Coordinates of C-alpha atoms and ligand atoms in Angstrom, one line a residue:
M1 CA 5.5 -7.7 27.6
F2 CA 3.1 -5.1 28.9
E3 CA 5.3 -4.6 31.9
P4 CA 3.8 -1.2 33.1
R5 CA 7.1 0.0 34.6
Y6 CA 8.9 -0.3 31.2
Y7 CA 6.3 1.8 29.4
R8 CA 6.1 4.3 32.4
N9 CA 9.7 5.2 31.7
F10 CA 8.5 6.8 28.4
G11 CA 5.1 8.0 29.5
L12 CA 3.4 5.3 27.5
E13 CA 1.8 3.3 30.3
E14 CA -1.7 4.4 29.5
I15 CA -1.2 3.7 25.8
A16 CA 0.2 0.2 26.7
R17 CA -2.9 -0.4 28.8
K18 CA -5.2 0.7 25.9
V19 CA -3.3 -1.7 23.5
C20 CA -3.6 -4.5 26.1
D21 CA -7.4 -3.8 26.5
R22 CA -7.9 -3.3 22.7
E23 CA -9.0 0.3 23.1
R24 CA -8.8 2.7 20.2
L25 CA -5.9 5.1 20.3
T26 CA -6.4 8.9 19.8
I27 CA -4.3 11.3 17.7
A28 CA -2.8 12.5 21.0
D29 CA -1.7 9.0 21.7
G30 CA -0.1 8.8 18.3
E31 CA 1.8 12.0 18.9
K32 CA 3.1 10.6 22.1
L33 CA 4.3 7.5 20.3
F34 CA 6.1 9.5 17.6
A35 CA 7.7 11.6 20.4
C36 CA 9.0 8.5 22.2
P37 CA 12.8 8.3 22.0
D38 CA 12.8 4.5 22.5
L39 CA 12.0 2.8 19.2
N40 CA 11.7 -0.6 20.9
A41 CA 9.0 0.7 23.3
V42 CA 6.8 1.7 20.3
G43 CA 7.8 -1.3 18.3
S44 CA 7.0 -3.8 21.0
L45 CA 3.5 -2.5 21.4
A46 CA 2.9 -2.9 17.6
H47 CA 4.5 -6.3 17.6
E48 CA 2.1 -7.4 20.4
V49 CA -0.9 -6.5 18.2
R50 CA 0.7 -8.1 15.1
K51 CA 1.4 -11.3 17.1
R52 CA -2.2 -11.3 18.5
L53 CA -3.6 -11.2 15.0
Y54 CA -1.3 -13.5 13.0
G55 CA 1.1 -15.2 15.4
N56 CA 4.4 -15.8 13.6
Q57 CA 2.9 -15.9 10.1
A58 CA 4.2 -13.4 7.6
Y59 CA 2.5 -13.1 4.2
Y60 CA 3.7 -12.7 0.6
V61 CA 2.1 -13.0 -2.8
V62 CA 3.4 -14.2 -6.2
N63 CA 2.6 -11.1 -8.2
R64 CA 3.6 -9.0 -11.1
H65 CA 3.4 -5.3 -11.5
I66 CA 2.5 -3.7 -14.8
N67 CA 3.1 0.0 -15.2
Y68 CA 1.4 0.5 -18.5
S69 CA 2.5 4.1 -19.1
N70 CA 4.3 6.9 -17.2
I71 CA 2.7 9.7 -19.3
C72 CA 0.6 11.8 -16.9
V73 CA -1.4 15.0 -17.1
N74 CA -0.4 15.8 -13.5
G75 CA 3.0 16.9 -12.2
C76 CA 3.2 15.9 -8.6
R77 CA 6.4 17.2 -7.1
F78 CA 7.2 14.0 -5.3
C79 CA 6.9 11.9 -8.4
A80 CA 9.9 10.8 -10.5
F81 CA 7.8 8.4 -12.5
S82 CA 5.6 10.7 -14.5
K83 CA 6.7 12.3 -17.8
K84 CA 4.9 14.4 -20.3
K85 CA 4.1 13.0 -23.8
G86 CA 7.1 13.4 -26.0
D87 CA 9.7 13.3 -23.2
P88 CA 12.5 10.9 -24.1
L89 CA 11.9 9.1 -20.8
S90 CA 8.2 8.7 -21.3
F91 CA 6.8 5.2 -22.2
E92 CA 3.5 3.7 -23.2
L93 CA 3.1 0.0 -23.5
S94 CA 0.8 -1.4 -26.2
E95 CA -1.7 -4.1 -25.3
E96 CA 0.5 -6.6 -27.0
Q97 CA 3.6 -5.6 -25.0
I98 CA 1.6 -5.8 -21.7
L99 CA 0.3 -9.3 -22.5
E100 CA 3.7 -10.4 -23.5
K101 CA 5.1 -9.4 -20.1
I102 CA 2.3 -11.1 -18.3
G103 CA 2.5 -14.2 -20.5
A104 CA 6.2 -14.5 -19.7
N105 CA 5.2 -15.7 -16.2
G106 CA 3.2 -18.6 -17.5
H107 CA 0.3 -19.5 -15.2
D108 CA 2.2 -18.9 -12.0
L109 CA 0.9 -15.5 -11.1
T110 CA -1.6 -15.1 -8.2
E111 CA -2.0 -11.3 -8.6
I112 CA -1.5 -8.8 -11.4
H113 CA -1.1 -5.2 -10.2
V114 CA -1.8 -2.7 -13.0
V115 CA -1.2 1.1 -12.5
G116 CA 0.0 4.0 -14.5
G117 CA -0.1 7.7 -14.9
C118 CA -3.2 9.7 -15.8
H119 CA -2.8 9.4 -19.5
P120 CA -4.2 12.2 -21.6
D121 CA -5.5 10.1 -24.5
L122 CA -6.1 6.5 -23.6
P123 CA -9.9 5.9 -23.4
L124 CA -11.6 3.8 -20.8
S125 CA -12.5 1.2 -23.5
F126 CA -8.7 0.6 -23.9
F127 CA -8.5 -0.5 -20.3
E128 CA -11.7 -2.5 -20.4
G129 CA -10.3 -4.4 -23.4
L130 CA -6.9 -4.8 -21.7
I131 CA -8.4 -6.3 -18.5
G132 CA -10.5 -8.7 -20.6
K133 CA -7.4 -9.9 -22.4
I134 CA -5.4 -10.3 -19.2
R135 CA -8.3 -12.4 -17.8
E136 CA -8.1 -14.7 -20.9
L137 CA -4.4 -15.0 -20.5
Q138 CA -4.3 -15.6 -16.7
P139 CA -7.8 -16.7 -15.8
H140 CA -6.8 -17.7 -12.2
A141 CA -4.9 -14.5 -11.4
F142 CA -6.5 -11.8 -9.2
I143 CA -6.5 -8.5 -11.1
K144 CA -5.8 -5.5 -8.8
A145 CA -5.9 -2.4 -11.0
F146 CA -6.1 1.4 -11.1
T147 CA -5.8 3.8 -8.2
A148 CA -8.6 6.1 -7.2
V149 CA -6.7 8.9 -9.0
E150 CA -6.7 6.9 -12.3
V151 CA -10.4 6.1 -11.8
A152 CA -11.3 9.7 -11.2
H153 CA -9.2 10.7 -14.3
F154 CA -11.1 8.2 -16.4
A155 CA -14.4 9.6 -15.2
K156 CA -13.4 13.2 -16.0
K157 CA -12.0 12.2 -19.4
E158 CA -15.1 10.2 -20.4
G159 CA -17.5 12.8 -18.8
I160 CA -19.2 10.1 -16.8
A161 CA -19.7 9.4 -13.0
I162 CA -17.0 7.6 -11.0
A163 CA -19.6 5.0 -10.1
Q164 CA -20.0 4.2 -13.9
V165 CA -16.2 3.9 -14.3
L166 CA -16.1 1.5 -11.3
A167 CA -19.0 -0.5 -12.6
R168 CA -17.4 -0.9 -16.1
L169 CA -14.0 -1.8 -14.7
K170 CA -15.6 -4.4 -12.4
A171 CA -17.5 -5.9 -15.2
A172 CA -14.3 -6.1 -17.3
G173 CA -12.6 -8.1 -14.5
V174 CA -11.0 -5.7 -12.0
K175 CA -11.4 -7.4 -8.6
M176 CA -9.7 -5.0 -6.4
M177 CA -8.0 -1.6 -6.4
P178 CA -4.5 -0.8 -5.1
G179 CA -4.2 2.0 -2.5
G180 CA -2.1 4.5 -4.4
G181 CA -2.7 8.2 -4.8
A182 CA -3.7 8.8 -1.2
E183 CA -0.3 10.4 -0.6
I184 CA -1.0 12.6 2.5
F185 CA -4.5 13.9 2.9
S186 CA -3.5 17.3 4.3
D187 CA -4.9 20.0 2.0
R188 CA -1.8 22.1 3.0
V189 CA 0.6 19.5 1.7
R190 CA -1.4 18.7 -1.4
S191 CA -1.7 22.4 -2.4
L192 CA 2.1 22.6 -2.3
L193 CA 3.0 19.2 -3.8
C194 CA 0.2 18.0 -6.0
P195 CA -2.4 20.7 -6.6
E196 CA -3.6 19.2 -9.9
K197 CA -4.2 15.8 -8.4
L198 CA -7.5 14.4 -7.1
D199 CA -7.9 15.9 -3.6
A200 CA -8.2 14.0 -0.4
R201 CA -12.0 14.3 -0.3
G202 CA -12.2 13.0 -3.8
W203 CA -9.8 10.1 -3.1
L204 CA -11.8 9.0 0.0
D205 CA -15.1 9.4 -1.9
C206 CA -14.0 7.3 -4.8
I207 CA -12.7 4.5 -2.5
R208 CA -16.0 4.7 -0.5
Q209 CA -17.9 4.1 -3.7
A210 CA -15.7 1.2 -4.7
H211 CA -16.2 -0.4 -1.3
E212 CA -19.9 0.0 -1.5
M213 CA -19.9 -1.7 -4.9
G214 CA -18.0 -4.7 -3.4
I215 CA -14.6 -3.7 -4.7
K216 CA -12.0 -4.1 -1.9
T217 CA -9.0 -1.8 -1.9
N218 CA -5.7 -1.2 -0.2
A219 CA -4.7 2.2 1.2
T220 CA -1.3 4.0 1.2
M221 CA 0.4 6.9 2.9
L222 CA 3.5 8.6 1.3
Y223 CA 5.5 9.9 4.2
G224 CA 8.9 11.5 4.8
H225 CA 8.6 14.7 2.7
I226 CA 7.1 18.0 3.9
E227 CA 4.3 16.5 6.0
T228 CA 4.3 16.8 9.8
R229 CA 3.8 13.8 12.0
L230 CA 0.4 15.2 13.0
E231 CA -0.6 15.2 9.3
R232 CA 0.4 11.5 9.2
L233 CA -1.8 10.8 12.1
E234 CA -4.7 12.7 10.6
H235 CA -4.2 10.6 7.5
L236 CA -4.4 7.4 9.4
V237 CA -7.5 8.5 11.3
A238 CA -9.3 9.5 8.0
L239 CA -8.7 5.9 6.8
R240 CA -9.8 4.4 10.1
E241 CA -13.1 6.4 9.9
L242 CA -13.8 5.3 6.4
Q243 CA -13.0 1.7 7.3
D244 CA -15.5 2.0 10.2
R245 CA -18.2 2.8 7.5
T246 CA -17.3 0.4 4.7
G247 CA -14.9 -2.3 6.0
G248 CA -13.4 -2.4 2.4
F249 CA -9.7 -1.8 3.2
V250 CA -7.6 -5.0 3.2
C251 CA -4.1 -3.7 3.7
F252 CA -2.4 -0.5 4.6
I253 CA 0.9 0.3 2.9
P254 CA 3.1 3.1 4.4
L255 CA 5.3 4.3 1.5
S256 CA 8.7 5.7 2.5
F257 CA 9.4 8.7 0.2
Q258 CA 12.2 8.2 -2.4
T259 CA 13.7 11.6 -3.2
A260 CA 15.9 11.1 -6.2
N261 CA 14.9 12.6 -9.6
T262 CA 12.1 14.7 -8.0
P263 CA 12.0 18.4 -7.4
L264 CA 12.4 17.5 -3.7
G265 CA 15.7 15.7 -4.5
A266 CA 17.7 17.8 -2.0
M267 CA 15.7 16.3 0.9
E268 CA 17.1 13.3 2.8
P269 CA 14.8 10.2 2.6
P270 CA 13.3 9.0 5.9
T271 CA 15.7 7.1 8.2
G272 CA 15.3 3.5 9.1
V273 CA 14.1 4.5 12.6
E274 CA 11.5 6.8 11.1
D275 CA 10.3 4.0 8.7
L276 CA 10.0 1.5 11.6
K277 CA 8.3 4.0 13.9
T278 CA 5.8 4.9 11.2
I279 CA 5.0 1.3 10.4
A280 CA 4.5 0.5 14.1
I281 CA 2.3 3.5 14.8
S282 CA 0.2 2.6 11.7
R283 CA -0.4 -0.8 13.2
L284 CA -1.4 0.7 16.5
M285 CA -3.7 3.4 15.1
L286 CA -5.3 1.3 12.4
D287 CA -7.1 -1.1 14.7
N288 CA -9.7 -1.9 12.0
I289 CA -7.5 -2.5 8.9
P290 CA -6.4 -6.1 8.8
H291 CA -3.0 -6.0 7.3
I292 CA 0.1 -3.7 7.4
K293 CA 2.6 -4.1 4.6
A294 CA 6.4 -3.8 4.7
Y295 CA 6.8 -2.9 1.1
W296 CA 10.3 -4.1 0.4
V297 CA 10.6 -2.2 -2.9
M298 CA 10.5 1.2 -1.0
L299 CA 12.0 0.1 2.3
S300 CA 14.7 -2.3 1.1
A301 CA 14.4 -6.0 1.8
K302 CA 16.5 -5.6 5.0
V303 CA 14.3 -2.9 6.6
A304 CA 11.2 -4.8 5.5
Q305 CA 12.5 -7.9 7.2
V306 CA 13.0 -6.0 10.5
A307 CA 9.6 -4.3 10.0
L308 CA 8.0 -7.7 10.6
Y309 CA 8.9 -7.1 14.3
F310 CA 7.3 -3.6 14.2
G311 CA 3.7 -4.3 13.3
A312 CA 4.0 -5.4 9.7
D313 CA 2.6 -8.8 8.7
D314 CA 3.0 -8.7 4.9
F315 CA 6.1 -8.5 2.8
D316 CA 4.3 -7.8 -0.6
G317 CA 5.6 -10.0 -3.4
T318 CA 7.7 -11.0 -6.3
V319 CA 6.8 -7.8 -8.2
V320 CA 9.1 -8.7 -11.2
E321 CA 9.3 -5.1 -12.6
E322 CA 8.7 -1.9 -10.8
K323 CA 9.2 1.6 -12.1
I324 CA 7.5 4.0 -9.7
G325 CA 9.9 3.6 -6.8
H326 CA 13.0 2.9 -8.9
M327 CA 12.7 6.0 -11.1
A328 CA 12.8 7.8 -7.8
G329 CA 16.0 6.1 -6.7
A330 CA 14.8 3.0 -4.9
K331 CA 17.9 0.9 -4.4
S332 CA 16.1 -2.4 -4.0
R333 CA 16.0 -5.0 -6.8
Q334 CA 13.2 -5.2 -9.3
E335 CA 12.3 -8.8 -8.5
M336 CA 12.5 -11.4 -5.9
T337 CA 11.7 -15.1 -6.3
R338 CA 9.3 -17.0 -4.1
S339 CA 12.2 -18.9 -2.4
E340 CA 14.2 -15.7 -1.8
I341 CA 11.2 -14.1 -0.1
E342 CA 10.5 -17.2 1.9
G343 CA 14.2 -17.3 3.0
I344 CA 14.1 -13.7 4.2
I345 CA 10.9 -14.2 6.2
R346 CA 12.2 -17.5 7.7
D347 CA 15.6 -15.9 8.5
G348 CA 13.7 -13.2 10.3
G349 CA 12.1 -15.8 12.5
F350 CA 8.6 -15.9 10.9
L351 CA 6.6 -18.5 9.0
P352 CA 6.1 -17.5 5.3
V353 CA 2.6 -17.9 4.1
E354 CA 1.8 -17.4 0.5
R355 CA -1.5 -15.5 0.0
D356 CA -3.7 -14.1 -2.6
S357 CA -4.8 -10.4 -2.9
L358 CA -7.4 -10.8 -0.2
F359 CA -5.0 -12.6 2.1
R360 CA -6.6 -16.0 1.6
K361 CA -3.8 -18.6 1.8
A362 CA -2.6 -19.6 -1.6
G363 CA -2.0 -23.3 -2.4
R364 CA -4.0 -26.3 -1.2
D365 CA -5.9 -24.4 1.5
F366 CA -6.5 -21.4 -0.8
L367 CA -9.8 -20.3 0.7
E368 CA -8.8 -20.2 4.3
T369 CA -9.0 -16.6 5.4
V370 CA -7.5 -14.9 8.3
D371 CA -9.3 -11.6 8.0
S372 CA -12.0 -12.5 10.4
K373 CA -9.6 -12.1 13.3
V374 CA -9.7 -8.3 13.0
Ligands
LIG401 S1 2.1 10.7 -8.6 FE1 0.6 9.8 -10.1 S2 -0.7 11.5 -10.6 FE2 1.1 12.4 -9.7 S3 2.4 12.9 -11.4 FE3 3.0 10.8 -10.7 S4 1.9 9.4 -12.0 FE4 0.9 11.4 -12.2

């Protein structure tokens, strides 16, 4: 590893030196990595960083997704999930139905992940009540709920500041926010694909406020549609700069675009090579975000397993029921058991480590944290 001659073949020797010396990579470095024809050269650098941080450990969580409704006031062109009210494919779960789904898992859940569309009618008080009931039902589970886009939507609908929404949700029991809605920060892409949605500045500002209130979040990037590789790199750098200020991001999740049932359905989804390269470059560029997720729902379990050698250290979780990726044609299953995930990780040559939402190890040594390594 770090054999200069090997990387010289691809013009990557200076980048390899920076990785070795733990120096920050520039956007120009990222462009060189994307342009490199040898996937293994890029992947080996990312794997070196991943090994340095976590050795052969690969994380997963026993979680359940709840998509409370797909009714959404926005109409993002990459989204197959959202429907307008009255559409035969729209759905809206009642509080009772949601609690029934969560209760079906007994007390085994470590994390409950709650997201939905920007519903035109449901008031913030509905979500506060819902979170309170989930807490009663699963007092030990970590509630990770509502993207920055949903939070900004609640604020607009209620006519109150984002900080007030965040404070109310935190008081209700939201401990962390997922990273969705970031898509690609490029104004060019957003004006073409999701002009109604919270813009990039708004997303980053909402997340900054959450971090400053002590609410940790994840971050995502939807790639493989009409964005350029440079726009991907600019997205990563925007996240890195915010992380320098707040330190509130826990995990970065590159989301491979699923094309089916969207207005972009004629496009080919990203190839496996593009997925692995994007994950590897994310690991290399995001030197201050602790974890990189190989989200098996979007990638497929097979590509996610290989991604553990390309900079990813987390496999996500049991999920149980997922609608956002599957309505867009994701071919993966809806659910994996703990033992299936452990088997995939072990079969890949890694040690499975069950974690909670903050990557503290679940089980007997629950509070041991690995985040301080970054
Ligand atoms: S991506 Fe989110 S905000 Fe956009 S249409 Fe789909 S559910 Fe609504």
